[in-house]
mmCIF file of C-alpha atoms in Angstrom:
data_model
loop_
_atom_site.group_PDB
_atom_site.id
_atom_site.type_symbol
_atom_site.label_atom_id
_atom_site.label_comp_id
_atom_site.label_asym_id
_atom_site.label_seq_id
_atom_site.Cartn_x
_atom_site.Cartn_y
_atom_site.Cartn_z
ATOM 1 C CA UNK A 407 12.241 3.329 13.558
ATOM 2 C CA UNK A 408 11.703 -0.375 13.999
ATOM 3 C CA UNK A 409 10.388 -2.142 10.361
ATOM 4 C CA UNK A 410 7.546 -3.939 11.803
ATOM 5 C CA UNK A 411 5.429 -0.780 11.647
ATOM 6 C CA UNK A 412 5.596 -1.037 7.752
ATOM 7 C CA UNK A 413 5.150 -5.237 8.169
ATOM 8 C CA UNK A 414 2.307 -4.516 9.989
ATOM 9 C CA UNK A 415 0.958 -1.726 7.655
ATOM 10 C CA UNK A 416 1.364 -4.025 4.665
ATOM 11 C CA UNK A 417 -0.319 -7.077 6.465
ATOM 12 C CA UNK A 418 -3.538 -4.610 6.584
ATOM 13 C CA UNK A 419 -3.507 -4.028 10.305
ATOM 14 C CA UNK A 420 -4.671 -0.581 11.520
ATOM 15 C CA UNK A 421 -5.148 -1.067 14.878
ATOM 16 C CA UNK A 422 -3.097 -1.421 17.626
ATOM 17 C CA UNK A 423 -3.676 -1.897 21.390
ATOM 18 C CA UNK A 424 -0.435 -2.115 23.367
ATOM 19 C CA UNK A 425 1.248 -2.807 26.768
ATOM 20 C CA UNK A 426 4.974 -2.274 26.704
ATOM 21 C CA UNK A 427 7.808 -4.340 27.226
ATOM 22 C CA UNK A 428 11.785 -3.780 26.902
ATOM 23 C CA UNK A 429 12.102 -6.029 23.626
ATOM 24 C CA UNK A 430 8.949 -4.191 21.997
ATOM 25 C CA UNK A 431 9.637 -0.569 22.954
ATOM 26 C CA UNK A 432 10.453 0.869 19.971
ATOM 27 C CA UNK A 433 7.996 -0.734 18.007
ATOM 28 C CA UNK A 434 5.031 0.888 20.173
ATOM 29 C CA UNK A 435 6.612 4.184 19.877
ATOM 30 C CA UNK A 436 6.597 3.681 16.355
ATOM 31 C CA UNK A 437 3.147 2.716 16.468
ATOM 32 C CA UNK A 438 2.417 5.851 18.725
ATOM 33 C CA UNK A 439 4.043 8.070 16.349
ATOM 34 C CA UNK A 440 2.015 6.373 12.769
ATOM 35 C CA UNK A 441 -0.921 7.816 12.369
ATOM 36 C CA UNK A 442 -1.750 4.798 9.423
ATOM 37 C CA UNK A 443 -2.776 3.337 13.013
ATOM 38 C CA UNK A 444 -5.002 4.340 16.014
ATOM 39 C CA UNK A 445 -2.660 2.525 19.239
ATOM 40 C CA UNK A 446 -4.617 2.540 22.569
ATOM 41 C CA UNK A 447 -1.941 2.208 25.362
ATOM 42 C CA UNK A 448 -3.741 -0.548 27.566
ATOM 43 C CA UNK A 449 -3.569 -0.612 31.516
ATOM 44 C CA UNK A 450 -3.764 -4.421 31.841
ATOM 45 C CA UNK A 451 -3.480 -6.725 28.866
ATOM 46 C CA UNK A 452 -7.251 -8.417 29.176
ATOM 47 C CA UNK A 453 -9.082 -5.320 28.302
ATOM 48 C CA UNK A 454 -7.048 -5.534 25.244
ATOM 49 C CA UNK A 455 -8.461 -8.384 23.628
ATOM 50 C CA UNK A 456 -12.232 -6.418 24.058
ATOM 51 C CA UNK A 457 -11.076 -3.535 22.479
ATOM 52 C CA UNK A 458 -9.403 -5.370 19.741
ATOM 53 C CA UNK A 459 -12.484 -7.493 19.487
ATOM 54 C CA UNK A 460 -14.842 -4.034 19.135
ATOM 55 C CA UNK A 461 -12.508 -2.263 16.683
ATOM 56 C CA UNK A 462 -12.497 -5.475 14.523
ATOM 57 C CA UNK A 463 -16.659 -5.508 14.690
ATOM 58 C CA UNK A 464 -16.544 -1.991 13.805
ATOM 59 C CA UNK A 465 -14.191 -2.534 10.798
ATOM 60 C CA UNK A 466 -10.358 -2.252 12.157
ATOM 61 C CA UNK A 467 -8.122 -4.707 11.561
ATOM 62 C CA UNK A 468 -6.715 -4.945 15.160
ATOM 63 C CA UNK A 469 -3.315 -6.571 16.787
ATOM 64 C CA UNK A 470 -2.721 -6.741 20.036
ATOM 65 C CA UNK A 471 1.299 -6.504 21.103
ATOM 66 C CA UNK A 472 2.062 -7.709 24.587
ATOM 67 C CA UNK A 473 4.616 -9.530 26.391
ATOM 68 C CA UNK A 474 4.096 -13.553 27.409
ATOM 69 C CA UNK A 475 2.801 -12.110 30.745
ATOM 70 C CA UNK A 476 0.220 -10.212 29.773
ATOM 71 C CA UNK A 477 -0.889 -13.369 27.060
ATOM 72 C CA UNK A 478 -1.165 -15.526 30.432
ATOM 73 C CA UNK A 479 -3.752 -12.338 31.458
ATOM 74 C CA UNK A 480 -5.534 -12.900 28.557
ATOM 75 C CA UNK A 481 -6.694 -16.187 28.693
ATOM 76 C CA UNK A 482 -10.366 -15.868 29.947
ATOM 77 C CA UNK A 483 -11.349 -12.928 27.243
ATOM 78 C CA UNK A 484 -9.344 -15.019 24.317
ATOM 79 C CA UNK A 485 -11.895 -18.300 25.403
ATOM 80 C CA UNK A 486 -14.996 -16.566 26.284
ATOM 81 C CA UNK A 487 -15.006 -13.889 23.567
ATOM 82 C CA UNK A 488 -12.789 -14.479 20.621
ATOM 83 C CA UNK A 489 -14.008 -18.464 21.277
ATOM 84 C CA UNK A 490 -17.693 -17.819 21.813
ATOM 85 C CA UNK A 491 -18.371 -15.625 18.938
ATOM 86 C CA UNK A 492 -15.136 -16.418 16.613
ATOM 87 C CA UNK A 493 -13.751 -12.975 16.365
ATOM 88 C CA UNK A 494 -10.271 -13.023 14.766
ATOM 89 C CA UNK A 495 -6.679 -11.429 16.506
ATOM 90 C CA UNK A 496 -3.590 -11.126 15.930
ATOM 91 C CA UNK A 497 -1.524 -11.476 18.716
ATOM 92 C CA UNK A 498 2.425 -10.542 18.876
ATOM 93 C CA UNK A 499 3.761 -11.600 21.986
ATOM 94 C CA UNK A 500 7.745 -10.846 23.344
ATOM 95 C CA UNK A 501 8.442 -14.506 24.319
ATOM 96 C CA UNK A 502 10.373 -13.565 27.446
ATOM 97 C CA UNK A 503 11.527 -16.751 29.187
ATOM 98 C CA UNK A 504 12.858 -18.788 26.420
ATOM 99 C CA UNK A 505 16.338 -20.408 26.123
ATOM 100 C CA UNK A 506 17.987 -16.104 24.650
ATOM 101 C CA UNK A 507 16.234 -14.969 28.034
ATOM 102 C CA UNK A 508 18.759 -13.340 30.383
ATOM 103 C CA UNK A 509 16.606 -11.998 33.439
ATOM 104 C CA UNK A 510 16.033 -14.720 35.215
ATOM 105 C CA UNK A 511 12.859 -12.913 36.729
ATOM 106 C CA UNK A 512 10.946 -14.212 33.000
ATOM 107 C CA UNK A 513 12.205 -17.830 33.530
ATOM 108 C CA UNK A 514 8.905 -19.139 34.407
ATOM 109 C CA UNK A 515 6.617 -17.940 31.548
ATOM 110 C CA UNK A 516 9.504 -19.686 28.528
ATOM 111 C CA UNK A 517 8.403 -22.851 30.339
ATOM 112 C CA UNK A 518 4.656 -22.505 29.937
ATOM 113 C CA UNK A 519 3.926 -19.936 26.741
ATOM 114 C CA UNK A 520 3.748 -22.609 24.251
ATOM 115 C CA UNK A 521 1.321 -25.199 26.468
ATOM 116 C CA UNK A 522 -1.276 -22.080 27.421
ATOM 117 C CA UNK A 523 -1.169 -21.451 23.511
ATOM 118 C CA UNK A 524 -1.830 -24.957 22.921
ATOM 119 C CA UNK A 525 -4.517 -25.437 25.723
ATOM 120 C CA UNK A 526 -6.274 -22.643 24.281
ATOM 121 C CA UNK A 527 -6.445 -24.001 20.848
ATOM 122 C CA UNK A 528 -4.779 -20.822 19.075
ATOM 123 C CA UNK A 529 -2.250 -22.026 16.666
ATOM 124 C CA UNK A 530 1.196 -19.849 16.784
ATOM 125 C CA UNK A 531 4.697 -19.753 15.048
ATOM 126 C CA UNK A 532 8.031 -19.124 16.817
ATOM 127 C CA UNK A 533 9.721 -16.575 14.870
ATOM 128 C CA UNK A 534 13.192 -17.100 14.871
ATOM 129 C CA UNK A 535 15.239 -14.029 13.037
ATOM 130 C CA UNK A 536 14.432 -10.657 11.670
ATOM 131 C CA UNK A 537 14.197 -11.658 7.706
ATOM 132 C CA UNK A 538 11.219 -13.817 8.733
ATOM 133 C CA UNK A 539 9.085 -10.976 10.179
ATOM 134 C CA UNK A 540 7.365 -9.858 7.409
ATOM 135 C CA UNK A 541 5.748 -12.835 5.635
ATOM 136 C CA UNK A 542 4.900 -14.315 9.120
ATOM 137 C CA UNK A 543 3.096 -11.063 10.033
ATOM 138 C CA UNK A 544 1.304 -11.530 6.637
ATOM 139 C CA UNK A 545 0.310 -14.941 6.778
ATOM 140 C CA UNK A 546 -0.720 -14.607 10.436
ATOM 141 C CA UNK A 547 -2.659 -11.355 9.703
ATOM 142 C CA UNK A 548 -4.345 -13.361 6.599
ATOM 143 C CA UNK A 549 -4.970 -16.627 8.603
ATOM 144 C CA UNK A 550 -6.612 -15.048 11.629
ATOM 145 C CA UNK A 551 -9.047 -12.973 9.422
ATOM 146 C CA UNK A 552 -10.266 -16.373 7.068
ATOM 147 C CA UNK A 553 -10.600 -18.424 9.898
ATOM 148 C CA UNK A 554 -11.917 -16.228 12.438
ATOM 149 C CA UNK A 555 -9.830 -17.538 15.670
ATOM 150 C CA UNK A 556 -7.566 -15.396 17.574
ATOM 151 C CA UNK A 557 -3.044 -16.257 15.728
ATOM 152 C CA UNK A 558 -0.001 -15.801 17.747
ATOM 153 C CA UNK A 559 3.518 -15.119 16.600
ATOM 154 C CA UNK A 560 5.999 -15.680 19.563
ATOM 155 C CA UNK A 561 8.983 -13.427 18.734
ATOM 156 C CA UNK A 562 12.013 -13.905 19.631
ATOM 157 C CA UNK A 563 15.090 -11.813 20.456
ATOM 158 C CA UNK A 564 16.737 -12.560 17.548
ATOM 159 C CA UNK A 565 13.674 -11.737 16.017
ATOM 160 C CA UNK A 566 13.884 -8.184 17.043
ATOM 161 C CA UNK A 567 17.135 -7.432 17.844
ATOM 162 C CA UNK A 568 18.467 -7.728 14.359
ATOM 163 C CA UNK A 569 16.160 -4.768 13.244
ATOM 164 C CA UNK B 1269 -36.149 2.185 40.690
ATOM 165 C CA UNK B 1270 -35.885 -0.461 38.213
ATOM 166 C CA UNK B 1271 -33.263 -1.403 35.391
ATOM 167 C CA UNK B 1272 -36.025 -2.272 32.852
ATOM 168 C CA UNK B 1273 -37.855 0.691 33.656
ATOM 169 C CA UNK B 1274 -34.681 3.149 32.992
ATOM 170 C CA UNK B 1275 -34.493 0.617 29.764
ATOM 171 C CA UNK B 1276 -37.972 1.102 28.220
ATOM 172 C CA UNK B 1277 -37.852 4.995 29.320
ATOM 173 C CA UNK B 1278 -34.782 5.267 26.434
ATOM 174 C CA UNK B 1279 -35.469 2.569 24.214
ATOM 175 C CA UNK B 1280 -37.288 4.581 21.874
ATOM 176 C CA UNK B 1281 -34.648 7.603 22.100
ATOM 177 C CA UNK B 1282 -32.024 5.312 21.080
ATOM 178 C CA UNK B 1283 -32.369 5.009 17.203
ATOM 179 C CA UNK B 1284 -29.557 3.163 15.298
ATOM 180 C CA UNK B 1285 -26.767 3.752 18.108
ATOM 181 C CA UNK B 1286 -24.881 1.239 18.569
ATOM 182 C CA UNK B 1287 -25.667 -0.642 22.236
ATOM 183 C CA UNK B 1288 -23.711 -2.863 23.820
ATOM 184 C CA UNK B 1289 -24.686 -4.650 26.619
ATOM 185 C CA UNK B 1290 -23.130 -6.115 29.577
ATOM 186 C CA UNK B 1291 -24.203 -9.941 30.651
ATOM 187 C CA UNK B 1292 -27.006 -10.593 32.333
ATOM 188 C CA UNK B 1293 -30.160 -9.559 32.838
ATOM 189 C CA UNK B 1294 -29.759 -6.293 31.196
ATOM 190 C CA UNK B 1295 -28.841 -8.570 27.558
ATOM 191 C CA UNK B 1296 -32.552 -10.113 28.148
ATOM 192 C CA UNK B 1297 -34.112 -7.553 29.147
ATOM 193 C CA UNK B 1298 -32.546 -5.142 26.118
ATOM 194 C CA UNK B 1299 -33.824 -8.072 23.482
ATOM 195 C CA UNK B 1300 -37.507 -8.180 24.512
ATOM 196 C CA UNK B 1301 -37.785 -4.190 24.395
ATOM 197 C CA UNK B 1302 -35.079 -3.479 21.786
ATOM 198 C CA UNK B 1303 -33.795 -5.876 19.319
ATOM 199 C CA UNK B 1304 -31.985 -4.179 16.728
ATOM 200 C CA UNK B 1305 -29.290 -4.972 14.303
ATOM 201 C CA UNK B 1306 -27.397 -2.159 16.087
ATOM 202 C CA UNK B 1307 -27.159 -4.167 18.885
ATOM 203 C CA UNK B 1308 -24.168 -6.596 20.661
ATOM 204 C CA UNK B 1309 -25.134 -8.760 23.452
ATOM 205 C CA UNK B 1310 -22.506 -9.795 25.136
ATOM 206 C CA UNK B 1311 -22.829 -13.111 26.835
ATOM 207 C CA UNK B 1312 -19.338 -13.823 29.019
ATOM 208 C CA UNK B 1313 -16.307 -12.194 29.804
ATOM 209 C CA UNK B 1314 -17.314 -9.950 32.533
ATOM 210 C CA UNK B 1315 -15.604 -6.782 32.634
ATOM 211 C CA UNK B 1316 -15.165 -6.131 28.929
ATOM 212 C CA UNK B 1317 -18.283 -5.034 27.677
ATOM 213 C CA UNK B 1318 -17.099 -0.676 27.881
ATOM 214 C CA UNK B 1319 -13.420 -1.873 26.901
ATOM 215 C CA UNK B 1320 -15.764 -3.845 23.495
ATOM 216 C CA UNK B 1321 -17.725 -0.454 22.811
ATOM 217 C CA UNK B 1322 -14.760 1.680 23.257
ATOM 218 C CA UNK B 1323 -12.688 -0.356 20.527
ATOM 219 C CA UNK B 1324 -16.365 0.160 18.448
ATOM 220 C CA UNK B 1325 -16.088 3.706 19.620
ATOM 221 C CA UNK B 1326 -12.733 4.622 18.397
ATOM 222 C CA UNK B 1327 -13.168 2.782 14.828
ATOM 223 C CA UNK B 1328 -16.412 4.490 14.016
ATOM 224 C CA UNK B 1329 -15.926 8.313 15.270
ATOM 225 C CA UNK B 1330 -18.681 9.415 13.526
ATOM 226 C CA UNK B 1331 -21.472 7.263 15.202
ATOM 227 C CA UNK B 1332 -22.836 7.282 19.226
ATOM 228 C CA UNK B 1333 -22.475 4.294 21.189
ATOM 229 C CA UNK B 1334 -24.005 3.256 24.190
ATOM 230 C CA UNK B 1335 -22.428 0.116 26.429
ATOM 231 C CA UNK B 1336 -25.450 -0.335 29.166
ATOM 232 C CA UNK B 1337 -22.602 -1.618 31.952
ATOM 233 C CA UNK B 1338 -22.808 -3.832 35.710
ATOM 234 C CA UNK B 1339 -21.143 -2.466 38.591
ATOM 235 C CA UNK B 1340 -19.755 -6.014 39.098
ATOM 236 C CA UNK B 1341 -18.392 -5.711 35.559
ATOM 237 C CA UNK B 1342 -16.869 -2.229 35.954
ATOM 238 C CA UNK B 1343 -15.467 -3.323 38.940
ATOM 239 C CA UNK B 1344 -13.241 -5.820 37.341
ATOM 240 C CA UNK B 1345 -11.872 -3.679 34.691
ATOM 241 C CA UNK B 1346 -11.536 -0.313 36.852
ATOM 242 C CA UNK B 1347 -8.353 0.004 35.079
ATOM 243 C CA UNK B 1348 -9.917 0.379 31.809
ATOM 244 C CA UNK B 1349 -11.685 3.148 32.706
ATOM 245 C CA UNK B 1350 -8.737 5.380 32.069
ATOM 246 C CA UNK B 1351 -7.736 3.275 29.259
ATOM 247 C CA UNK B 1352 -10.800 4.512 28.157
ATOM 248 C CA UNK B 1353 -10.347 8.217 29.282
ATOM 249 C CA UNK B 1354 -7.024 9.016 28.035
ATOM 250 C CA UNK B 1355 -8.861 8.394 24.469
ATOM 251 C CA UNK B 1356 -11.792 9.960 25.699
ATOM 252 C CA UNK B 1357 -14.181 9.488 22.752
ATOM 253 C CA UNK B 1358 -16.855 11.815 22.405
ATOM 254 C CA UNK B 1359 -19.516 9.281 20.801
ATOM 255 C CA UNK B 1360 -19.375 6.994 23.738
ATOM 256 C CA UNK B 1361 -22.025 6.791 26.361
ATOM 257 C CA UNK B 1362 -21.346 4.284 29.749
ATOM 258 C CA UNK B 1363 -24.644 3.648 31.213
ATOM 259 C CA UNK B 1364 -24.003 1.600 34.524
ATOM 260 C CA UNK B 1365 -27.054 -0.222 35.889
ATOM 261 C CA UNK B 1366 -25.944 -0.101 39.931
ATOM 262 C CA UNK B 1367 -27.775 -3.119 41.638
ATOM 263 C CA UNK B 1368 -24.662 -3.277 44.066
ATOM 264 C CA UNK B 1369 -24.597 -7.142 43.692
ATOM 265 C CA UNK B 1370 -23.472 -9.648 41.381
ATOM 266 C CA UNK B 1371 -26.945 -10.193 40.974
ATOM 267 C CA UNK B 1372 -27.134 -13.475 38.020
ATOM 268 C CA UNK B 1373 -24.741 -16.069 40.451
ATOM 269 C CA UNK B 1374 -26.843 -15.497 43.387
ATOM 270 C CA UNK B 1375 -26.991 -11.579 44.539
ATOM 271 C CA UNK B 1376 -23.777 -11.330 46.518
ATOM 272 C CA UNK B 1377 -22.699 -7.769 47.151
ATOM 273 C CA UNK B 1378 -20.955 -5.787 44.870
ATOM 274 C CA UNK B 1379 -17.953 -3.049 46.756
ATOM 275 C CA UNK B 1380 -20.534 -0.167 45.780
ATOM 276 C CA UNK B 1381 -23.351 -1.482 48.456
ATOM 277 C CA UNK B 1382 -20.205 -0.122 50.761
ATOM 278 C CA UNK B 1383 -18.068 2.917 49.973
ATOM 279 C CA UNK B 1384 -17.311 2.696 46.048
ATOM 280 C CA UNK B 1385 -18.552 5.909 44.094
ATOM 281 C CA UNK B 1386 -18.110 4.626 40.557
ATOM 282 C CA UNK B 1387 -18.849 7.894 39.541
ATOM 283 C CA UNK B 1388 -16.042 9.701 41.426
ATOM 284 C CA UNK B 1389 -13.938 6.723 39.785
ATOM 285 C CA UNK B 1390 -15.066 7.595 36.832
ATOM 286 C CA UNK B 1391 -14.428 11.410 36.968
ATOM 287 C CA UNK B 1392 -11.100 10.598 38.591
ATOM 288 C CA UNK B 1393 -10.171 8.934 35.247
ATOM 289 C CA UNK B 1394 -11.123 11.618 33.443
ATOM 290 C CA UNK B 1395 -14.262 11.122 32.101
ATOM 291 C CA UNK B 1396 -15.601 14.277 30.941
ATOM 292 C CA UNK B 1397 -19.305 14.348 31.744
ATOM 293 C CA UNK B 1398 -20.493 12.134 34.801
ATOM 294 C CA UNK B 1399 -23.480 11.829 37.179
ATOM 295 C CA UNK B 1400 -25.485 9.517 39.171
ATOM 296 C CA UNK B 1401 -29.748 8.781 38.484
ATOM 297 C CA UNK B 1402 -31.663 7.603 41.554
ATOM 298 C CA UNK B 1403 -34.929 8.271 40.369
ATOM 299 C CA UNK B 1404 -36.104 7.861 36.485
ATOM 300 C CA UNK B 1405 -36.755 11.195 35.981
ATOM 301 C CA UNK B 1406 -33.241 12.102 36.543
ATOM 302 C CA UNK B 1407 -31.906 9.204 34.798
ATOM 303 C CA UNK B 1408 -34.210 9.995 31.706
ATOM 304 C CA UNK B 1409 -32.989 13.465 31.538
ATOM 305 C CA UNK B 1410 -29.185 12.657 32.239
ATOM 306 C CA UNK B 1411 -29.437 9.925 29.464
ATOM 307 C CA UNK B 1412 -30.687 12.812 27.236
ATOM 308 C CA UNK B 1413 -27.974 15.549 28.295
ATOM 309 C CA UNK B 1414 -24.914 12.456 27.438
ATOM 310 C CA UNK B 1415 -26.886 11.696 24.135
ATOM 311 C CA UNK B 1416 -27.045 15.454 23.158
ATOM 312 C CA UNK B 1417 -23.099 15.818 24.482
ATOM 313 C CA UNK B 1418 -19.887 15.101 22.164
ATOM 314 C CA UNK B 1419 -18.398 14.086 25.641
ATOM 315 C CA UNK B 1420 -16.611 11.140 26.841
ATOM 316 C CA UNK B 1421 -19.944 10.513 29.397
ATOM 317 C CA UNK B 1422 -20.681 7.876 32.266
ATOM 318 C CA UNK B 1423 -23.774 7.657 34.150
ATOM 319 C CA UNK B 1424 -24.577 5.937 37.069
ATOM 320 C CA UNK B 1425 -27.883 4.588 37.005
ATOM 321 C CA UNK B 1426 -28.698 3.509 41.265
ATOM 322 C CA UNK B 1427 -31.050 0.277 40.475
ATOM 323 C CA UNK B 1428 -33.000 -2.105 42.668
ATOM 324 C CA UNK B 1429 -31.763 -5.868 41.721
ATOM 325 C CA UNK B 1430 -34.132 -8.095 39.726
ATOM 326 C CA UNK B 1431 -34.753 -9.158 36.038
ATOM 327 C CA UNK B 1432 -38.072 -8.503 34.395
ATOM 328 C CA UNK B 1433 -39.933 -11.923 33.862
ATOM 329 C CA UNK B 1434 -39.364 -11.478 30.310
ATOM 330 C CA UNK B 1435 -38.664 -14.779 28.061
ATOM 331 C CA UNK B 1436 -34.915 -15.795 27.478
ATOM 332 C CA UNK B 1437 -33.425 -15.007 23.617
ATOM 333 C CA UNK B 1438 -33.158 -17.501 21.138
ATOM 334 C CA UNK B 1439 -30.157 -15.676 19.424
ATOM 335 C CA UNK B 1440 -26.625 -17.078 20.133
ATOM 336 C CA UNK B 1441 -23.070 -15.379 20.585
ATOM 337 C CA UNK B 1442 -22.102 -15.887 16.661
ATOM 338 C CA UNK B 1443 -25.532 -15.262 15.020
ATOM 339 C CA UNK B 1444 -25.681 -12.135 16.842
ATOM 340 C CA UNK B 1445 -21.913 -11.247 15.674
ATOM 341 C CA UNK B 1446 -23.353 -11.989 12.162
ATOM 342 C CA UNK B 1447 -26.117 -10.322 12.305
ATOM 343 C CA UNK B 1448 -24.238 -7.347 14.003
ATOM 344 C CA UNK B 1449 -21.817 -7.021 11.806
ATOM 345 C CA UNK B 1450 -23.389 -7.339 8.407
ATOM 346 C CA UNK B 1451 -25.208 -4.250 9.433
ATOM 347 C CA UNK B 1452 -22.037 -2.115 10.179
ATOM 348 C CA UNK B 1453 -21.027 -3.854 6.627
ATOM 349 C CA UNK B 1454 -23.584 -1.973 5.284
ATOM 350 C CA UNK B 1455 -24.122 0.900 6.995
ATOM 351 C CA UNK B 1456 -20.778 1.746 6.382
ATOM 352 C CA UNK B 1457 -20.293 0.298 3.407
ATOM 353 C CA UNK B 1458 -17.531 -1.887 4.127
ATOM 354 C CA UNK B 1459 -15.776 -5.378 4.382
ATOM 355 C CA UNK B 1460 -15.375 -6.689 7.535
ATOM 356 C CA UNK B 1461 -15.418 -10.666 7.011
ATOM 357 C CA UNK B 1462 -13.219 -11.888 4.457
ATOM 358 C CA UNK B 1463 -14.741 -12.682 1.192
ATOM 359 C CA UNK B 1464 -14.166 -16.256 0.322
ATOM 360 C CA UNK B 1465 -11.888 -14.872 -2.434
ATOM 361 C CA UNK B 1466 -8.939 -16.968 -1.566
ATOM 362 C CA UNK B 1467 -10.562 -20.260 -2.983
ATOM 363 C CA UNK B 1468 -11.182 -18.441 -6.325
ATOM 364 C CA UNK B 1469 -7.738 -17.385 -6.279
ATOM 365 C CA UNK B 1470 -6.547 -20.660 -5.712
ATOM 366 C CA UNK B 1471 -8.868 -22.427 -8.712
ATOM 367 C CA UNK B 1472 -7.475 -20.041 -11.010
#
């Protein structure tokens, strides 16, 4: 079972809306299978960020785990509702398309994750190995509640393969 | 039939549910015949306002909520509806208010003025309890059957298009998200925003 159920449980989140990707697989089963978290399988990414956004109103402590695609899906609801009202989320995004990518199918998105990111004002962190997992998903969990703005952790390959 | 008259025919019936509202006229109208703490007025992001009360929905099982939904907006989320259905929590209530245009940005017509049955959508996804109002009357007593139901409903309410002249709210996106919020704070007697705890921790 893949670790970053636990980081995630010790961070405080209890929450978890999900689209799947190869790199994250086993950490949405594991999420599936927890019941320390209610996981809401999502049909398109978007519709993630209002559910997220309504489970944290309600008193969840949401993330939302998607691949770099899905973030690029994401980008009117993360302006319009996380930046209108300054509702917090933490994102975990598969960063598909960096230099460890070997489908060249995800080329495109490594080129342009990091810009979107920036252009929408939410501050992220690369993640670059396994050992680094846990106090990133802490911080990250921590900085998005005090500050109210949506945080993104790009992982890596590395970053999840070593589990 | 009208929107605001299905509004004002269940604004007293509604007590402390939670309501969230869709963008648009239906926000305004809502505010000048129902302001409540209980209430979350969504002001952008079309399409999200049933995936927003369905995340609400799921974290507070024990209390009804009613999202008063656009066919424009459920038309660009149709997918959520059976994000919504495999879940298929009993305490949530999707009222749609079908004008068949996207009435605020000028009235253009919506895919239900032509064949779209958002109700058959709806059923098709697997919601549990589902029917369609064209007169108040039978949108007053379907609104009371999903209200008395533990059922995963949707109703589709057939509307005329047009806001009541009613005046504009004063209340913006984060003072309602305060105001929102403290009362769930308190209602259910938890923390939702962080205490500012960390700067005491960090003068210690």
């Amino acid at each position: 079972m893949s670790p970053m159920v636990d980081y995630l449980h010790d961070a405080g989140i209890d929450f978890a809306a999900t689209l799947p990707d190869s790199w994250i697989q086993e950490l949405i089963l594991g999420l599936e299978q927890d019941p320390r978290f209610i996981h809401v399988p999502l049909a398109k990414e978007e519709e993630g960020v209002g559910i997220c956004a309504g489970a944290w109103m309600a008193g969840r402590r949401p993330v939302l785990l998607l691949q770099n695609s899905g973030l690029l899906n994401c980008c009117n609801a993360l302006t319009t509702l996380n930046g209108l009202y300054d509702i917090p989320l933490l994102l975990l995004v598969s960063y598909r398309g960096s230099l460890e990518e070997n489908s060249f199918f995800h080329v495109p998105l490594g080129a342009v994750t990091g810009r979107v990111l920036d252009s929408l004002a939410i501050p992220y962190e690369l993640v670059s190995t396994a050992a680094e997992l846990p106090k990133r998903i802490r911080d990250a969990a921590s900085f998005t509640r005090i500050s109210q703005r949506p945080v993104a952790l790009l992982l890596s390959k590395s970053s999840l393969e070593a589990e | 039939m009208k929107r605001y008259e299905c509004l004002q025919a269940i604004a007293q019936s509604i007590g402390e549910s939670v309501v969230v509202t869709n963008i648009g006229g239906v926000a305004v109208e809502w505010q000048h015949l129902h302001d409540t703490e209980s209430t979350f007025y969504l002001w952008h992001s079309l399409g999200l306002a049933t995936s927003i009360a369905f995340g609400m929905a799921l974290s507070w099982p024990e209390r009804k909520h009613v999202v008063f939904e656009g066919d424009g907006s459920l038309l660009m989320n149709l997918g959520g509806l059976t994000t919504v259905a495999e879940k298929a929590p009993g305490n949530l209530v999707v009222v749609v208010f079908d004008n068949q245009a996207h009435e605020s940005p000028g009235g253009y017509r919506t895919a239900t003025a032509g064949t779209a049955d958002l109700e058959a959508i709806a059923r098709g996804a697997g919601f549990k309890f589902t029917t369609t109002a064209r007169t108040l009357q039978e949108f007053e007593s379907a609104f009371r059957a999903a209200m008395d139901r533990n059922e995963l409903s949707l109703l589709v309410a057939k509307v005329a298009t047009g806001t009541h002249n009613v005046p504009f709210p004063t209340m913006d996106a984060k003072e309602n998200k305060y105001r929102f919020v403290r009362w769930i704070e308190r209602t259910r007697g938890v923390t939702i925003f962080e205490p500012p705890g960390h700067v005491t921790k960090m003068r210690e």
